[in-house]
mmCIF file with all atom_site columns, C-alpha atoms in Angstrom:
data_model
loop_
_atom_site.group_PDB
_atom_site.id
_atom_site.type_symbol
_atom_site.label_atom_id
_atom_site.label_alt_id
_atom_site.label_comp_id
_atom_site.label_asym_id
_atom_site.label_entity_id
_atom_site.label_seq_id
_atom_site.pdbx_PDB_ins_code
_atom_site.Cartn_x
_atom_site.Cartn_y
_atom_site.Cartn_z
_atom_site.occupancy
_atom_site.B_iso_or_equiv
_atom_site.pdbx_formal_charge
_atom_site.auth_seq_id
_atom_site.auth_comp_id
_atom_site.auth_asym_id
_atom_site.auth_atom_id
_atom_site.pdbx_PDB_model_num
ATOM 1   C CA . GLY P 1 1   ? -43.373 -15.166 -82.752  1.00 0.00 ? 10  GLY P CA 1
ATOM 2   C CA . ALA P 1 2   ? -39.904 -14.975 -84.280  1.00 0.00 ? 11  ALA P CA 1
ATOM 3   C CA . GLY P 1 3   ? -38.831 -11.926 -86.191  1.00 0.00 ? 12  GLY P CA 1
ATOM 4   C CA . VAL P 1 4   ? -37.313 -11.726 -89.657  1.00 0.00 ? 13  VAL P CA 1
ATOM 5   C CA . SER P 1 5   ? -34.351 -14.081 -89.914  1.00 0.00 ? 14  SER P CA 1
ATOM 6   C CA . GLN P 1 6   ? -31.492 -13.699 -92.374  1.00 0.00 ? 15  GLN P CA 1
ATOM 7   C CA . SER P 1 7   ? -28.567 -15.957 -93.160  1.00 0.00 ? 16  SER P CA 1
ATOM 8   C CA . PRO P 1 8   ? -25.675 -15.932 -93.300  1.00 0.00 ? 17  PRO P CA 1
ATOM 9   C CA . ARG P 1 9   ? -24.928 -12.982 -91.015  1.00 0.00 ? 18  ARG P CA 1
ATOM 10  C CA . TYR P 1 10  ? -21.572 -12.467 -92.686  1.00 0.00 ? 19  TYR P CA 1
ATOM 11  C CA . LYS P 1 11  ? -20.393 -13.531 -96.112  1.00 0.00 ? 20  LYS P CA 1
ATOM 12  C CA . VAL P 1 12  ? -16.954 -13.050 -97.619  1.00 0.00 ? 21  VAL P CA 1
ATOM 13  C CA . ALA P 1 13  ? -16.494 -13.853 -101.288 1.00 0.00 ? 22  ALA P CA 1
ATOM 14  C CA . LYS P 1 14  ? -13.867 -13.284 -103.916 1.00 0.00 ? 23  LYS P CA 1
ATOM 15  C CA . ARG P 1 15  ? -14.655 -11.015 -106.819 1.00 0.00 ? 24  ARG P CA 1
ATOM 16  C CA . GLY P 1 16  ? -16.393 -12.993 -109.544 1.00 0.00 ? 25  GLY P CA 1
ATOM 17  C CA . GLN P 1 17  ? -18.005 -15.553 -107.260 1.00 0.00 ? 26  GLN P CA 1
ATOM 18  C CA . ASP P 1 18  ? -21.759 -16.019 -106.957 1.00 0.00 ? 27  ASP P CA 1
ATOM 19  C CA . VAL P 1 19  ? -23.487 -15.584 -103.580 1.00 0.00 ? 28  VAL P CA 1
ATOM 20  C CA . ALA P 1 20  ? -26.942 -16.396 -102.245 1.00 0.00 ? 29  ALA P CA 1
ATOM 21  C CA . LEU P 1 21  ? -28.531 -14.625 -99.295  1.00 0.00 ? 30  LEU P CA 1
ATOM 22  C CA . ARG P 1 22  ? -31.560 -16.026 -97.493  1.00 0.00 ? 31  ARG P CA 1
ATOM 23  C CA . CYS P 1 23  ? -34.486 -14.298 -95.798  1.00 0.00 ? 32  CYS P CA 1
ATOM 24  C CA . ASP P 1 24  ? -37.104 -15.939 -93.610  1.00 0.00 ? 33  ASP P CA 1
ATOM 25  C CA . PRO P 1 25  ? -39.911 -13.405 -93.039  1.00 0.00 ? 34  PRO P CA 1
ATOM 26  C CA . ILE P 1 26  ? -42.300 -13.243 -90.125  1.00 0.00 ? 35  ILE P CA 1
ATOM 27  C CA . SER P 1 27  ? -44.807 -16.074 -90.498  1.00 0.00 ? 36  SER P CA 1
ATOM 28  C CA . GLY P 1 28  ? -47.917 -14.988 -92.368  1.00 0.00 ? 37  GLY P CA 1
ATOM 29  C CA . HIS P 1 29  ? -46.432 -11.771 -93.712  1.00 0.00 ? 38  HIS P CA 1
ATOM 30  C CA . VAL P 1 30  ? -47.544 -11.185 -97.273  1.00 0.00 ? 39  VAL P CA 1
ATOM 31  C CA . SER P 1 31  ? -44.992 -8.580  -98.320  1.00 0.00 ? 40  SER P CA 1
ATOM 32  C CA . LEU P 1 32  ? -41.230 -9.028  -98.429  1.00 0.00 ? 41  LEU P CA 1
ATOM 33  C CA . PHE P 1 33  ? -38.639 -6.404  -99.288  1.00 0.00 ? 42  PHE P CA 1
ATOM 34  C CA . TRP P 1 34  ? -34.909 -6.413  -99.946  1.00 0.00 ? 43  TRP P CA 1
ATOM 35  C CA . TYR P 1 35  ? -32.811 -3.322  -99.240  1.00 0.00 ? 44  TYR P CA 1
ATOM 36  C CA . GLN P 1 36  ? -29.097 -2.580  -99.621  1.00 0.00 ? 45  GLN P CA 1
ATOM 37  C CA . GLN P 1 37  ? -27.361 -0.487  -96.966  1.00 0.00 ? 46  GLN P CA 1
ATOM 38  C CA . ALA P 1 38  ? -23.943 0.972   -97.692  1.00 0.00 ? 47  ALA P CA 1
ATOM 39  C CA . LEU P 1 39  ? -21.739 1.994   -94.773  1.00 0.00 ? 48  LEU P CA 1
ATOM 40  C CA . GLY P 1 40  ? -22.993 5.181   -93.141  1.00 0.00 ? 49  GLY P CA 1
ATOM 41  C CA . GLN P 1 41  ? -26.079 5.468   -95.324  1.00 0.00 ? 50  GLN P CA 1
ATOM 42  C CA . GLY P 1 42  ? -29.754 4.654   -95.142  1.00 0.00 ? 51  GLY P CA 1
ATOM 43  C CA . PRO P 1 43  ? -31.184 1.476   -96.671  1.00 0.00 ? 52  PRO P CA 1
ATOM 44  C CA . GLU P 1 44  ? -31.965 1.628   -100.383 1.00 0.00 ? 53  GLU P CA 1
ATOM 45  C CA . PHE P 1 45  ? -34.766 -0.375  -101.971 1.00 0.00 ? 54  PHE P CA 1
ATOM 46  C CA . LEU P 1 46  ? -33.896 -3.305  -104.208 1.00 0.00 ? 55  LEU P CA 1
ATOM 47  C CA . THR P 1 47  ? -37.022 -5.370  -104.797 1.00 0.00 ? 56  THR P CA 1
ATOM 48  C CA . TYR P 1 48  ? -40.481 -6.228  -103.434 1.00 0.00 ? 57  TYR P CA 1
ATOM 49  C CA . PHE P 1 49  ? -42.618 -9.382  -103.336 1.00 0.00 ? 58  PHE P CA 1
ATOM 50  C CA . GLN P 1 50  ? -46.275 -9.810  -102.550 1.00 0.00 ? 59  GLN P CA 1
ATOM 51  C CA . ASN P 1 51  ? -46.601 -13.511 -101.784 1.00 0.00 ? 60  ASN P CA 1
ATOM 52  C CA . GLU P 1 52  ? -44.648 -15.214 -104.595 1.00 0.00 ? 61  GLU P CA 1
ATOM 53  C CA . ALA P 1 53  ? -45.093 -12.413 -107.109 1.00 0.00 ? 62  ALA P CA 1
ATOM 54  C CA . GLN P 1 54  ? -42.195 -10.020 -107.620 1.00 0.00 ? 63  GLN P CA 1
ATOM 55  C CA . LEU P 1 55  ? -44.102 -6.763  -108.103 1.00 0.00 ? 64  LEU P CA 1
ATOM 56  C CA . ASP P 1 56  ? -41.198 -4.327  -108.180 1.00 0.00 ? 65  ASP P CA 1
ATOM 57  C CA . LYS P 1 57  ? -37.555 -4.918  -109.025 1.00 0.00 ? 66  LYS P CA 1
ATOM 58  C CA . SER P 1 58  ? -36.733 -1.370  -110.035 1.00 0.00 ? 67  SER P CA 1
ATOM 59  C CA . GLY P 1 59  ? -34.014 -1.033  -107.395 1.00 0.00 ? 68  GLY P CA 1
ATOM 60  C CA . LEU P 1 60  ? -31.874 -3.959  -108.512 1.00 0.00 ? 69  LEU P CA 1
ATOM 61  C CA . PRO P 1 61  ? -28.612 -2.322  -109.650 1.00 0.00 ? 70  PRO P CA 1
ATOM 62  C CA . SER P 1 62  ? -27.855 -4.704  -112.520 1.00 0.00 ? 71  SER P CA 1
ATOM 63  C CA . ASP P 1 63  ? -28.880 -7.957  -114.147 1.00 0.00 ? 72  ASP P CA 1
ATOM 64  C CA . ARG P 1 64  ? -26.355 -9.698  -111.895 1.00 0.00 ? 73  ARG P CA 1
ATOM 65  C CA . PHE P 1 65  ? -28.898 -9.360  -109.079 1.00 0.00 ? 74  PHE P CA 1
ATOM 66  C CA . PHE P 1 66  ? -31.789 -11.800 -108.940 1.00 0.00 ? 75  PHE P CA 1
ATOM 67  C CA . ALA P 1 67  ? -34.381 -12.466 -106.244 1.00 0.00 ? 76  ALA P CA 1
ATOM 68  C CA . GLU P 1 68  ? -37.042 -15.108 -105.830 1.00 0.00 ? 77  GLU P CA 1
ATOM 69  C CA . ARG P 1 69  ? -39.739 -16.174 -103.386 1.00 0.00 ? 78  ARG P CA 1
ATOM 70  C CA . PRO P 1 70  ? -41.127 -19.297 -105.026 1.00 0.00 ? 79  PRO P CA 1
ATOM 71  C CA . GLU P 1 71  ? -43.577 -20.383 -102.320 1.00 0.00 ? 80  GLU P CA 1
ATOM 72  C CA . GLY P 1 72  ? -44.447 -16.981 -100.960 1.00 0.00 ? 81  GLY P CA 1
ATOM 73  C CA . SER P 1 73  ? -42.432 -17.396 -97.781  1.00 0.00 ? 82  SER P CA 1
ATOM 74  C CA . VAL P 1 74  ? -38.624 -17.699 -97.780  1.00 0.00 ? 83  VAL P CA 1
ATOM 75  C CA . SER P 1 75  ? -36.798 -15.464 -100.249 1.00 0.00 ? 84  SER P CA 1
ATOM 76  C CA . THR P 1 76  ? -33.324 -15.675 -101.743 1.00 0.00 ? 85  THR P CA 1
ATOM 77  C CA . LEU P 1 77  ? -31.300 -12.817 -103.156 1.00 0.00 ? 86  LEU P CA 1
ATOM 78  C CA . LYS P 1 78  ? -28.629 -14.008 -105.562 1.00 0.00 ? 87  LYS P CA 1
ATOM 79  C CA . ILE P 1 79  ? -25.739 -11.963 -106.841 1.00 0.00 ? 88  ILE P CA 1
ATOM 80  C CA . GLN P 1 80  ? -23.768 -13.363 -109.755 1.00 0.00 ? 89  GLN P CA 1
ATOM 81  C CA . ARG P 1 81  ? -20.177 -12.492 -110.660 1.00 0.00 ? 90  ARG P CA 1
ATOM 82  C CA . THR P 1 82  ? -19.788 -10.325 -107.564 1.00 0.00 ? 91  THR P CA 1
ATOM 83  C CA . GLN P 1 83  ? -17.857 -7.070  -107.734 1.00 0.00 ? 92  GLN P CA 1
ATOM 84  C CA . GLN P 1 84  ? -16.297 -4.969  -104.989 1.00 0.00 ? 93  GLN P CA 1
ATOM 85  C CA . GLU P 1 85  ? -19.068 -2.372  -105.193 1.00 0.00 ? 94  GLU P CA 1
ATOM 86  C CA . ASP P 1 86  ? -21.528 -5.082  -104.128 1.00 0.00 ? 95  ASP P CA 1
ATOM 87  C CA . SER P 1 87  ? -20.010 -4.957  -100.621 1.00 0.00 ? 96  SER P CA 1
ATOM 88  C CA . ALA P 1 88  ? -22.782 -3.770  -98.296  1.00 0.00 ? 97  ALA P CA 1
ATOM 89  C CA . VAL P 1 89  ? -25.304 -4.968  -95.754  1.00 0.00 ? 98  VAL P CA 1
ATOM 90  C CA . TYR P 1 90  ? -28.313 -6.600  -97.391  1.00 0.00 ? 99  TYR P CA 1
ATOM 91  C CA . LEU P 1 91  ? -31.459 -6.170  -95.327  1.00 0.00 ? 100 LEU P CA 1
ATOM 92  C CA . CYS P 1 92  ? -34.709 -8.030  -95.647  1.00 0.00 ? 101 CYS P CA 1
ATOM 93  C CA . ALA P 1 93  ? -38.004 -6.702  -94.295  1.00 0.00 ? 102 ALA P CA 1
ATOM 94  C CA . SER P 1 94  ? -41.528 -8.060  -94.185  1.00 0.00 ? 103 SER P CA 1
ATOM 95  C CA . SER P 1 95  ? -44.959 -6.569  -93.563  1.00 0.00 ? 104 SER P CA 1
ATOM 96  C CA . LEU P 1 96  ? -48.287 -8.165  -92.783  1.00 0.00 ? 105 LEU P CA 1
ATOM 97  C CA . GLY P 1 97  ? -50.341 -7.013  -95.742  1.00 0.00 ? 106 GLY P CA 1
ATOM 98  C CA . GLY P 1 98  ? -49.888 -5.695  -99.218  1.00 0.00 ? 107 GLY P CA 1
ATOM 99  C CA . ARG P 1 99  ? -50.610 -2.054  -98.542  1.00 0.00 ? 108 ARG P CA 1
ATOM 100 C CA . ALA P 1 100 ? -48.014 0.678   -98.657  1.00 0.00 ? 109 ALA P CA 1
ATOM 101 C CA . ASN P 1 101 ? -48.767 2.117   -95.234  1.00 0.00 ? 110 ASN P CA 1
ATOM 102 C CA . GLN P 1 102 ? -48.030 -0.904  -93.080  1.00 0.00 ? 111 GLN P CA 1
ATOM 103 C CA . PRO P 1 103 ? -44.998 -1.308  -90.798  1.00 0.00 ? 112 PRO P CA 1
ATOM 104 C CA . GLN P 1 104 ? -41.984 -3.059  -92.232  1.00 0.00 ? 113 GLN P CA 1
ATOM 105 C CA . HIS P 1 105 ? -39.964 -5.204  -89.833  1.00 0.00 ? 114 HIS P CA 1
ATOM 106 C CA . PHE P 1 106 ? -36.310 -5.776  -90.607  1.00 0.00 ? 115 PHE P CA 1
ATOM 107 C CA . GLY P 1 107 ? -33.905 -8.655  -90.121  1.00 0.00 ? 116 GLY P CA 1
ATOM 108 C CA . ASP P 1 108 ? -30.345 -8.248  -88.865  1.00 0.00 ? 117 ASP P CA 1
ATOM 109 C CA . GLY P 1 109 ? -29.013 -8.296  -92.420  1.00 0.00 ? 118 GLY P CA 1
ATOM 110 C CA . THR P 1 110 ? -26.197 -10.074 -94.203  1.00 0.00 ? 119 THR P CA 1
ATOM 111 C CA . ARG P 1 111 ? -22.906 -8.193  -94.296  1.00 0.00 ? 120 ARG P CA 1
ATOM 112 C CA . LEU P 1 112 ? -21.350 -9.015  -97.659  1.00 0.00 ? 121 LEU P CA 1
ATOM 113 C CA . SER P 1 113 ? -17.678 -8.328  -98.260  1.00 0.00 ? 122 SER P CA 1
ATOM 114 C CA . ILE P 1 114 ? -16.208 -8.822  -101.714 1.00 0.00 ? 123 ILE P CA 1
ATOM 115 C CA . LEU P 1 115 ? -12.424 -9.157  -101.815 1.00 0.00 ? 124 LEU P CA 1
ATOM 116 C CA . GLY Y 2 1   ? -36.535 9.358   -107.952 1.00 0.00 ? 24  GLY Y CA 1
ATOM 117 C CA . GLU Y 2 2   ? -38.150 10.510  -104.762 1.00 0.00 ? 25  GLU Y CA 1
ATOM 118 C CA . ASN Y 2 3   ? -36.074 12.619  -102.397 1.00 0.00 ? 26  ASN Y CA 1
ATOM 119 C CA . VAL Y 2 4   ? -35.874 12.955  -98.655  1.00 0.00 ? 27  VAL Y CA 1
ATOM 120 C CA . GLU Y 2 5   ? -33.587 15.259  -96.726  1.00 0.00 ? 28  GLU Y CA 1
ATOM 121 C CA . GLN Y 2 6   ? -32.786 14.545  -93.112  1.00 0.00 ? 29  GLN Y CA 1
ATOM 122 C CA . HIS Y 2 7   ? -31.218 17.037  -90.690  1.00 0.00 ? 30  HIS Y CA 1
ATOM 123 C CA . PRO Y 2 8   ? -29.011 17.200  -88.761  1.00 0.00 ? 31  PRO Y CA 1
ATOM 124 C CA . SER Y 2 9   ? -26.601 14.451  -89.759  1.00 0.00 ? 32  SER Y CA 1
ATOM 125 C CA . THR Y 2 10  ? -25.144 14.385  -86.234  1.00 0.00 ? 33  THR Y CA 1
ATOM 126 C CA . LEU Y 2 11  ? -26.664 15.568  -82.977  1.00 0.00 ? 34  LEU Y CA 1
ATOM 127 C CA . SER Y 2 12  ? -25.032 15.641  -79.565  1.00 0.00 ? 35  SER Y CA 1
ATOM 128 C CA . VAL Y 2 13  ? -27.143 16.366  -76.479  1.00 0.00 ? 36  VAL Y CA 1
ATOM 129 C CA . GLN Y 2 14  ? -26.750 16.157  -72.745  1.00 0.00 ? 37  GLN Y CA 1
ATOM 130 C CA . GLU Y 2 15  ? -28.652 13.444  -70.936  1.00 0.00 ? 38  GLU Y CA 1
ATOM 131 C CA . GLY Y 2 16  ? -32.094 14.716  -70.029  1.00 0.00 ? 39  GLY Y CA 1
ATOM 132 C CA . ASP Y 2 17  ? -32.266 17.239  -72.874  1.00 0.00 ? 40  ASP Y CA 1
ATOM 133 C CA . SER Y 2 18  ? -34.573 16.939  -75.871  1.00 0.00 ? 41  SER Y CA 1
ATOM 134 C CA . ALA Y 2 19  ? -33.546 15.948  -79.396  1.00 0.00 ? 42  ALA Y CA 1
ATOM 135 C CA . VAL Y 2 20  ? -35.322 16.894  -82.615  1.00 0.00 ? 43  VAL Y CA 1
ATOM 136 C CA . ILE Y 2 21  ? -34.655 15.425  -86.060  1.00 0.00 ? 44  ILE Y CA 1
ATOM 137 C CA . LYS Y 2 22  ? -36.379 16.760  -89.150  1.00 0.00 ? 45  LYS Y CA 1
ATOM 138 C CA . CYS Y 2 23  ? -37.066 15.301  -92.584  1.00 0.00 ? 46  CYS Y CA 1
ATOM 139 C CA . THR Y 2 24  ? -38.480 16.825  -95.735  1.00 0.00 ? 47  THR Y CA 1
ATOM 140 C CA . TYR Y 2 25  ? -39.855 14.788  -98.610  1.00 0.00 ? 48  TYR Y CA 1
ATOM 141 C CA . SER Y 2 26  ? -40.958 15.351  -102.179 1.00 0.00 ? 49  SER Y CA 1
ATOM 142 C CA . ASP Y 2 27  ? -43.729 12.842  -102.986 1.00 0.00 ? 50  ASP Y CA 1
ATOM 143 C CA . SER Y 2 28  ? -47.086 14.440  -102.214 1.00 0.00 ? 51  SER Y CA 1
ATOM 144 C CA . ALA Y 2 29  ? -48.792 11.031  -102.526 1.00 0.00 ? 52  ALA Y CA 1
ATOM 145 C CA . SER Y 2 30  ? -46.899 9.590   -99.538  1.00 0.00 ? 53  SER Y CA 1
ATOM 146 C CA . ASN Y 2 31  ? -49.145 8.698   -96.630  1.00 0.00 ? 54  ASN Y CA 1
ATOM 147 C CA . TYR Y 2 32  ? -46.940 6.713   -94.256  1.00 0.00 ? 55  TYR Y CA 1
ATOM 148 C CA . PHE Y 2 33  ? -43.929 8.042   -92.356  1.00 0.00 ? 56  PHE Y CA 1
ATOM 149 C CA . PRO Y 2 34  ? -41.991 5.673   -90.068  1.00 0.00 ? 57  PRO Y CA 1
ATOM 150 C CA . TRP Y 2 35  ? -38.899 6.329   -87.976  1.00 0.00 ? 58  TRP Y CA 1
ATOM 151 C CA . TYR Y 2 36  ? -36.265 3.675   -87.388  1.00 0.00 ? 59  TYR Y CA 1
ATOM 152 C CA . LYS Y 2 37  ? -33.504 3.425   -84.784  1.00 0.00 ? 60  LYS Y CA 1
ATOM 153 C CA . GLN Y 2 38  ? -30.379 1.501   -85.728  1.00 0.00 ? 61  GLN Y CA 1
ATOM 154 C CA . GLU Y 2 39  ? -27.631 0.605   -83.301  1.00 0.00 ? 62  GLU Y CA 1
ATOM 155 C CA . LEU Y 2 40  ? -24.219 -0.346  -84.613  1.00 0.00 ? 63  LEU Y CA 1
ATOM 156 C CA . GLY Y 2 41  ? -24.316 -3.689  -86.392  1.00 0.00 ? 64  GLY Y CA 1
ATOM 157 C CA . LYS Y 2 42  ? -27.988 -4.245  -85.657  1.00 0.00 ? 65  LYS Y CA 1
ATOM 158 C CA . ARG Y 2 43  ? -31.246 -4.173  -87.552  1.00 0.00 ? 66  ARG Y CA 1
ATOM 159 C CA . PRO Y 2 44  ? -33.254 -0.986  -88.119  1.00 0.00 ? 67  PRO Y CA 1
ATOM 160 C CA . GLN Y 2 45  ? -35.920 -1.020  -85.419  1.00 0.00 ? 68  GLN Y CA 1
ATOM 161 C CA . LEU Y 2 46  ? -39.272 0.690   -85.968  1.00 0.00 ? 69  LEU Y CA 1
ATOM 162 C CA . ILE Y 2 47  ? -39.806 3.103   -83.064  1.00 0.00 ? 70  ILE Y CA 1
ATOM 163 C CA . ILE Y 2 48  ? -42.801 5.137   -84.187  1.00 0.00 ? 71  ILE Y CA 1
ATOM 164 C CA . ASP Y 2 49  ? -44.802 5.834   -87.327  1.00 0.00 ? 72  ASP Y CA 1
ATOM 165 C CA . ILE Y 2 50  ? -47.470 8.264   -88.441  1.00 0.00 ? 73  ILE Y CA 1
ATOM 166 C CA . ARG Y 2 51  ? -50.030 8.233   -91.198  1.00 0.00 ? 74  ARG Y CA 1
ATOM 167 C CA . SER Y 2 52  ? -51.120 11.238  -93.179  1.00 0.00 ? 75  SER Y CA 1
ATOM 168 C CA . ASN Y 2 53  ? -54.542 11.541  -91.551  1.00 0.00 ? 76  ASN Y CA 1
ATOM 169 C CA . VAL Y 2 54  ? -53.033 12.758  -88.265  1.00 0.00 ? 77  VAL Y CA 1
ATOM 170 C CA . GLY Y 2 55  ? -50.650 15.576  -87.434  1.00 0.00 ? 78  GLY Y CA 1
ATOM 171 C CA . GLU Y 2 56  ? -49.021 14.226  -84.303  1.00 0.00 ? 79  GLU Y CA 1
ATOM 172 C CA . LYS Y 2 57  ? -48.457 10.936  -82.508  1.00 0.00 ? 80  LYS Y CA 1
ATOM 173 C CA . LYS Y 2 58  ? -46.828 10.298  -79.153  1.00 0.00 ? 81  LYS Y CA 1
ATOM 174 C CA . ASP Y 2 59  ? -45.471 7.189   -77.456  1.00 0.00 ? 82  ASP Y CA 1
ATOM 175 C CA . GLN Y 2 60  ? -43.956 7.861   -74.022  1.00 0.00 ? 83  GLN Y CA 1
ATOM 176 C CA . ARG Y 2 61  ? -40.780 9.933   -74.625  1.00 0.00 ? 84  ARG Y CA 1
ATOM 177 C CA . ILE Y 2 62  ? -41.050 9.804   -78.411  1.00 0.00 ? 85  ILE Y CA 1
ATOM 178 C CA . ALA Y 2 63  ? -43.306 11.903  -80.611  1.00 0.00 ? 86  ALA Y CA 1
ATOM 179 C CA . VAL Y 2 64  ? -43.617 12.516  -84.334  1.00 0.00 ? 87  VAL Y CA 1
ATOM 180 C CA . THR Y 2 65  ? -45.226 15.513  -86.019  1.00 0.00 ? 88  THR Y CA 1
ATOM 181 C CA . LEU Y 2 66  ? -46.293 15.731  -89.649  1.00 0.00 ? 89  LEU Y CA 1
ATOM 182 C CA . ASN Y 2 67  ? -46.925 18.799  -91.794  1.00 0.00 ? 90  ASN Y CA 1
ATOM 183 C CA . LYS Y 2 68  ? -48.256 17.555  -95.133  1.00 0.00 ? 91  LYS Y CA 1
ATOM 184 C CA . THR Y 2 69  ? -48.584 21.028  -96.599  1.00 0.00 ? 92  THR Y CA 1
ATOM 185 C CA . ALA Y 2 70  ? -44.921 21.788  -96.036  1.00 0.00 ? 93  ALA Y CA 1
ATOM 186 C CA . LYS Y 2 71  ? -43.928 18.147  -96.659  1.00 0.00 ? 94  LYS Y CA 1
ATOM 187 C CA . HIS Y 2 72  ? -41.907 17.714  -93.523  1.00 0.00 ? 95  HIS Y CA 1
ATOM 188 C CA . PHE Y 2 73  ? -42.061 15.502  -90.456  1.00 0.00 ? 96  PHE Y CA 1
ATOM 189 C CA . SER Y 2 74  ? -40.050 15.494  -87.268  1.00 0.00 ? 97  SER Y CA 1
ATOM 190 C CA . LEU Y 2 75  ? -39.009 13.112  -84.511  1.00 0.00 ? 98  LEU Y CA 1
ATOM 191 C CA . HIS Y 2 76  ? -38.928 14.459  -80.965  1.00 0.00 ? 99  HIS Y CA 1
ATOM 192 C CA . ILE Y 2 77  ? -37.233 12.604  -78.120  1.00 0.00 ? 100 ILE Y CA 1
ATOM 193 C CA . THR Y 2 78  ? -37.637 14.067  -74.651  1.00 0.00 ? 101 THR Y CA 1
ATOM 194 C CA . GLU Y 2 79  ? -35.643 13.318  -71.493  1.00 0.00 ? 102 GLU Y CA 1
ATOM 195 C CA . THR Y 2 80  ? -32.904 11.648  -73.534  1.00 0.00 ? 103 THR Y CA 1
ATOM 196 C CA . GLN Y 2 81  ? -30.966 8.762   -72.019  1.00 0.00 ? 104 GLN Y CA 1
ATOM 197 C CA . PRO Y 2 82  ? -27.585 7.279   -73.017  1.00 0.00 ? 105 PRO Y CA 1
ATOM 198 C CA . GLU Y 2 83  ? -29.362 4.233   -74.477  1.00 0.00 ? 106 GLU Y CA 1
ATOM 199 C CA . ASP Y 2 84  ? -31.053 6.550   -76.986  1.00 0.00 ? 107 ASP Y CA 1
ATOM 200 C CA . SER Y 2 85  ? -27.641 6.918   -78.669  1.00 0.00 ? 108 SER Y CA 1
ATOM 201 C CA . ALA Y 2 86  ? -27.940 5.403   -82.155  1.00 0.00 ? 109 ALA Y CA 1
ATOM 202 C CA . VAL Y 2 87  ? -28.525 6.344   -85.788  1.00 0.00 ? 110 VAL Y CA 1
ATOM 203 C CA . TYR Y 2 88  ? -32.091 7.401   -86.568  1.00 0.00 ? 111 TYR Y CA 1
ATOM 204 C CA . PHE Y 2 89  ? -33.619 7.151   -90.041  1.00 0.00 ? 112 PHE Y CA 1
ATOM 205 C CA . CYS Y 2 90  ? -36.780 8.764   -91.309  1.00 0.00 ? 113 CYS Y CA 1
ATOM 206 C CA . ALA Y 2 91  ? -38.625 7.157   -94.206  1.00 0.00 ? 114 ALA Y CA 1
ATOM 207 C CA . PHE Y 2 92  ? -41.739 7.537   -96.311  1.00 0.00 ? 115 PHE Y CA 1
ATOM 208 C CA . ASN Y 2 93  ? -43.623 5.241   -98.626  1.00 0.00 ? 116 ASN Y CA 1
ATOM 209 C CA . ASN Y 2 94  ? -43.710 5.455   -102.392 1.00 0.00 ? 117 ASN Y CA 1
ATOM 210 C CA . ALA Y 2 95  ? -46.391 4.274   -104.800 1.00 0.00 ? 118 ALA Y CA 1
ATOM 211 C CA . GLY Y 2 96  ? -44.701 0.913   -105.095 1.00 0.00 ? 119 GLY Y CA 1
ATOM 212 C CA . ASN Y 2 97  ? -44.934 0.040   -101.378 1.00 0.00 ? 120 ASN Y CA 1
ATOM 213 C CA . MET Y 2 98  ? -41.212 0.519   -100.830 1.00 0.00 ? 121 MET Y CA 1
ATOM 214 C CA . LEU Y 2 99  ? -39.742 2.904   -98.293  1.00 0.00 ? 122 LEU Y CA 1
ATOM 215 C CA . THR Y 2 100 ? -37.354 5.708   -99.169  1.00 0.00 ? 123 THR Y CA 1
ATOM 216 C CA . PHE Y 2 101 ? -34.971 6.451   -96.294  1.00 0.00 ? 124 PHE Y CA 1
ATOM 217 C CA . GLY Y 2 102 ? -33.194 9.584   -95.219  1.00 0.00 ? 125 GLY Y CA 1
ATOM 218 C CA . GLY Y 2 103 ? -29.442 9.663   -94.794  1.00 0.00 ? 126 GLY Y CA 1
ATOM 219 C CA . GLY Y 2 104 ? -29.620 9.174   -91.044  1.00 0.00 ? 127 GLY Y CA 1
ATOM 220 C CA . THR Y 2 105 ? -28.886 11.189  -87.912  1.00 0.00 ? 128 THR Y CA 1
ATOM 221 C CA . ARG Y 2 106 ? -26.267 10.015  -85.474  1.00 0.00 ? 129 ARG Y CA 1
ATOM 222 C CA . LEU Y 2 107 ? -27.557 10.909  -82.014  1.00 0.00 ? 130 LEU Y CA 1
ATOM 223 C CA . MET Y 2 108 ? -25.102 10.949  -79.127  1.00 0.00 ? 131 MET Y CA 1
ATOM 224 C CA . VAL Y 2 109 ? -26.445 11.382  -75.614  1.00 0.00 ? 132 VAL Y CA 1
ATOM 225 C CA . LYS Y 2 110 ? -23.728 12.358  -73.179  1.00 0.00 ? 133 LYS Y CA 1
ATOM 226 C CA . PRO Y 2 111 ? -24.187 11.208  -69.585  1.00 0.00 ? 134 PRO Y CA 1
#
């Protein structure tokens, strides 16, 4: 079936604007993760959902970041009052079950540029 | 937070040679160690993973070894080809299901 799908692929916003990034996980995958990848670095964890429950949001850098997965499938990452340091690639990943030792499959990411 | 060190940061080899990338980690409770390959502008792609109950796993030209006592694991690529050129990331799982990634190794295979 289809892999993890993210939209938009590119997003340019002015500082102070709000943005919303969408993730469509692999069908039937229970777990969904958001990561932030700065240029030249490895992905860094933001938040984790098991079905609709947000079990870990310890990686969200500030209260301007908010994520939801209301029906346990599609997820949205929202960033309010964007700042230049929010510029990065935002990656979504999903895995089949809820255990920590299962493969995570990534989407192509959304490249966010804040002017 | 949990730490992982990945070495080297860049690696240049001649086509046909072997490449080895090593990672060390700090969380003794980790039991899952995947490796991802990321080409420029593309998604991280899972290429191989290993769980803590085995010491080595091989898939064609790619192998991973794990030493839980020393807390390090390595990626081995044999008979490298130009299409192996990419950035490789090691990772391990934390208690909260998330992955912690290394800083990446840029592998360049020269034809």
